[in-house]
PDB file of C-alpha atoms in Angstrom:
ATOM      1  CA  ALA A   1      -6.839   1.803  21.749  1.00  0.00           C
ATOM      2  CA  PHE A   2      -9.939   3.404  20.256  1.00  0.00           C
ATOM      3  CA  LEU A   3      -9.348   6.546  22.343  1.00  0.00           C
ATOM      4  CA  GLY A   4      -9.779   4.832  25.692  1.00  0.00           C
ATOM      5  CA  TYR A   5     -12.687   2.593  24.726  1.00  0.00           C
ATOM      6  CA  ASN A   6     -12.356  -1.014  25.889  1.00  0.00           C
ATOM      7  CA  PRO A   7     -14.649  -3.323  23.880  1.00  0.00           C
ATOM      8  CA  MET A   8     -13.922  -6.345  26.063  1.00  0.00           C
ATOM      9  CA  ALA A   9     -17.037  -5.713  28.174  1.00  0.00           C
ATOM     10  CA  THR A  10     -19.239  -6.038  25.089  1.00  0.00           C
ATOM     11  CA  LEU A  11     -17.245  -8.855  23.458  1.00  0.00           C
ATOM     12  CA  ILE A  12     -17.263 -11.207  26.446  1.00  0.00           C
ATOM     13  CA  PRO A  13     -20.724 -12.429  27.444  1.00  0.00           C
ATOM     14  CA  HIS A  14     -21.869 -11.229  30.856  1.00  0.00           C
ATOM     15  CA  ALA A  15     -22.394 -14.814  32.078  1.00  0.00           C
ATOM     16  CA  ALA A  16     -18.771 -15.654  31.239  1.00  0.00           C
ATOM     17  CA  LEU A  17     -17.538 -12.570  33.085  1.00  0.00           C
ATOM     18  CA  LEU A  18     -19.447 -13.549  36.199  1.00  0.00           C
ATOM     19  CA  LYS A  19     -17.721 -16.969  36.241  1.00  0.00           C
ATOM     20  CA  LEU A  20     -14.264 -15.357  36.300  1.00  0.00           C
ATOM     21  CA  PRO A  21     -12.520 -14.339  39.533  1.00  0.00           C
ATOM     22  CA  ALA A  22     -12.655 -10.634  40.370  1.00  0.00           C
ATOM     23  CA  ALA A  23      -8.942 -10.145  39.608  1.00  0.00           C
ATOM     24  CA  ASN A  24      -9.380 -11.548  36.087  1.00  0.00           C
ATOM     25  CA  GLN A  25     -12.500  -9.448  35.519  1.00  0.00           C
ATOM     26  CA  ALA A  26     -10.587  -6.334  36.536  1.00  0.00           C
ATOM     27  CA  LEU A  27      -7.715  -7.284  34.227  1.00  0.00           C
ATOM     28  CA  LEU A  28      -9.974  -7.938  31.200  1.00  0.00           C
ATOM     29  CA  LEU A  29     -12.102  -4.835  31.719  1.00  0.00           C
ATOM     30  CA  GLY A  30      -9.208  -2.542  32.655  1.00  0.00           C
ATOM     31  CA  LYS A  31      -7.712   0.080  30.379  1.00  0.00           C
ATOM     32  CA  SER A  32      -4.472  -1.800  29.679  1.00  0.00           C
ATOM     33  CA  PHE A  33      -5.487  -5.338  28.601  1.00  0.00           C
ATOM     34  CA  PHE A  34      -7.026  -4.548  25.202  1.00  0.00           C
ATOM     35  CA  PRO A  35      -4.414  -1.986  24.047  1.00  0.00           C
ATOM     36  CA  ASN A  36      -1.583  -4.319  25.066  1.00  0.00           C
ATOM     37  CA  THR A  37      -3.282  -7.224  23.281  1.00  0.00           C
ATOM     38  CA  ILE A  38      -3.638  -5.479  19.929  1.00  0.00           C
ATOM     39  CA  GLY A  39      -0.556  -3.233  20.187  1.00  0.00           C
ATOM     40  CA  ASN A  40       2.111  -5.597  18.840  1.00  0.00           C
ATOM     41  CA  PRO A  41       0.108  -7.036  15.907  1.00  0.00           C
ATOM     42  CA  PHE A  42      -0.979  -3.513  14.960  1.00  0.00           C
ATOM     43  CA  MET A  43       2.616  -2.264  14.911  1.00  0.00           C
ATOM     44  CA  VAL A  44       3.765  -5.268  12.854  1.00  0.00           C
ATOM     45  CA  GLY A  45       1.035  -4.564  10.312  1.00  0.00           C
ATOM     46  CA  LEU A  46       1.809  -0.849  10.276  1.00  0.00           C
ATOM     47  CA  HIS A  47       5.502  -1.495   9.676  1.00  0.00           C
ATOM     48  CA  ALA A  48       4.692  -3.956   6.887  1.00  0.00           C
ATOM     49  CA  VAL A  49       2.449  -1.421   5.156  1.00  0.00           C
ATOM     50  CA  PHE A  50       5.052   1.337   5.345  1.00  0.00           C
ATOM     51  CA  TYR A  51       7.847  -0.946   4.087  1.00  0.00           C
ATOM     52  CA  LEU A  52       5.625  -2.097   1.229  1.00  0.00           C
ATOM     53  CA  SER A  53       4.798   1.503   0.321  1.00  0.00           C
ATOM     54  CA  VAL A  54       8.520   2.377   0.237  1.00  0.00           C
ATOM     55  CA  VAL A  55       9.201  -0.566  -2.081  1.00  0.00           C
ATOM     56  CA  MET A  56       6.297   0.400  -4.356  1.00  0.00           C
ATOM     57  CA  CYS A  57       7.512   4.019  -4.503  1.00  0.00           C
ATOM     58  CA  LEU A  58      11.018   2.836  -5.426  1.00  0.00           C
ATOM     59  CA  VAL A  59       9.641   0.568  -8.160  1.00  0.00           C
ATOM     60  CA  ALA A  60       7.579   3.464  -9.523  1.00  0.00           C
ATOM     61  CA  ALA A  61      10.606   5.774  -9.455  1.00  0.00           C
ATOM     62  CA  ILE A  62      12.757   3.235 -11.309  1.00  0.00           C
ATOM     63  CA  ALA A  63      10.005   2.656 -13.866  1.00  0.00           C
ATOM     64  CA  SER A  64       9.727   6.412 -14.329  1.00  0.00           C
ATOM     65  CA  LEU A  65      13.472   6.726 -14.857  1.00  0.00           C
ATOM     66  CA  LEU A  66      13.507   3.887 -17.387  1.00  0.00           C
ATOM     67  CA  ARG A  67      10.591   5.355 -19.308  1.00  0.00           C
ATOM     68  CA  GLY A  68      12.735   7.780 -21.231  1.00  0.00           C
ATOM     69  CA  LYS A  69      12.381  11.410 -22.140  1.00  0.00           C
ATOM     70  CA  ARG A  70       9.447  13.552 -21.170  1.00  0.00           C
ATOM     71  CA  TYR A  71       6.191  13.035 -23.061  1.00  0.00           C
ATOM     72  CA  ILE A  72       4.159  16.119 -23.823  1.00  0.00           C
ATOM     73  CA  HIS A  73       0.478  15.489 -24.483  1.00  0.00           C
ATOM     74  CA  GLY A  74      -1.085  17.034 -27.552  1.00  0.00           C
ATOM     75  CA  GLN A  75       1.969  16.927 -29.804  1.00  0.00           C
ATOM     76  CA  GLU A  76       1.419  13.977 -32.084  1.00  0.00           C
ATOM     77  CA  ALA A  77       3.085  13.096 -35.363  1.00  0.00           C
ATOM     78  CA  SER A  78       1.707  14.950 -38.379  1.00  0.00           C
ATOM     79  CA  GLY A  79       0.666  11.697 -40.039  1.00  0.00           C
ATOM     80  CA  GLU A  80       3.270  11.859 -42.806  1.00  0.00           C
ATOM     81  CA  LEU A  81       5.356   8.792 -43.364  1.00  0.00           C
ATOM     82  CA  THR A  82       9.091   9.287 -43.197  1.00  0.00           C
ATOM     83  CA  LEU A  83      11.071   7.828 -46.046  1.00  0.00           C
ATOM     84  CA  SER A  84      13.937   5.516 -45.354  1.00  0.00           C
ATOM     85  CA  GLU A  85      17.409   6.204 -46.731  1.00  0.00           C
ATOM     86  CA  ASN A  86      16.954   3.457 -49.375  1.00  0.00           C
ATOM     87  CA  GLN A  87      13.745   5.023 -50.646  1.00  0.00           C
ATOM     88  CA  LEU A  88      15.372   8.457 -50.868  1.00  0.00           C
ATOM     89  CA  THR A  89      18.255   7.169 -53.014  1.00  0.00           C
ATOM     90  CA  GLY A  90      15.963   5.096 -55.236  1.00  0.00           C
ATOM     91  CA  GLN A  91      17.320   1.723 -54.185  1.00  0.00           C
ATOM     92  CA  ALA A  92      14.889  -1.119 -53.621  1.00  0.00           C
ATOM     93  CA  VAL A  93      14.736  -2.572 -50.169  1.00  0.00           C
ATOM     94  CA  GLY A  94      14.946  -6.144 -51.456  1.00  0.00           C
ATOM     95  CA  GLY A  95      18.362  -5.565 -53.096  1.00  0.00           C
ATOM     96  CA  GLU A  96      17.073  -5.242 -56.673  1.00  0.00           C
TER      97      GLU A  96
END
């Protein structure tokens, strides 16, 4: 963890370390206690993040598929209104 750095010596007050037996001091300050302590929670969090990213990518892919045909920027409608079939034949929309 942290490229071999063990922060336990700075996290535990020196007075508290002196009260512990030598075997416990060696265990806490050794190179295996801290990595083993944070290893499992770190892996659980890492797996959760990767699973969440897969789900978000799948949701984005589905949303992209449901979006429809390709949109090309810069090609907008000319501003002319299109006439409906009723207006072209001269019939009123209201049935008159």
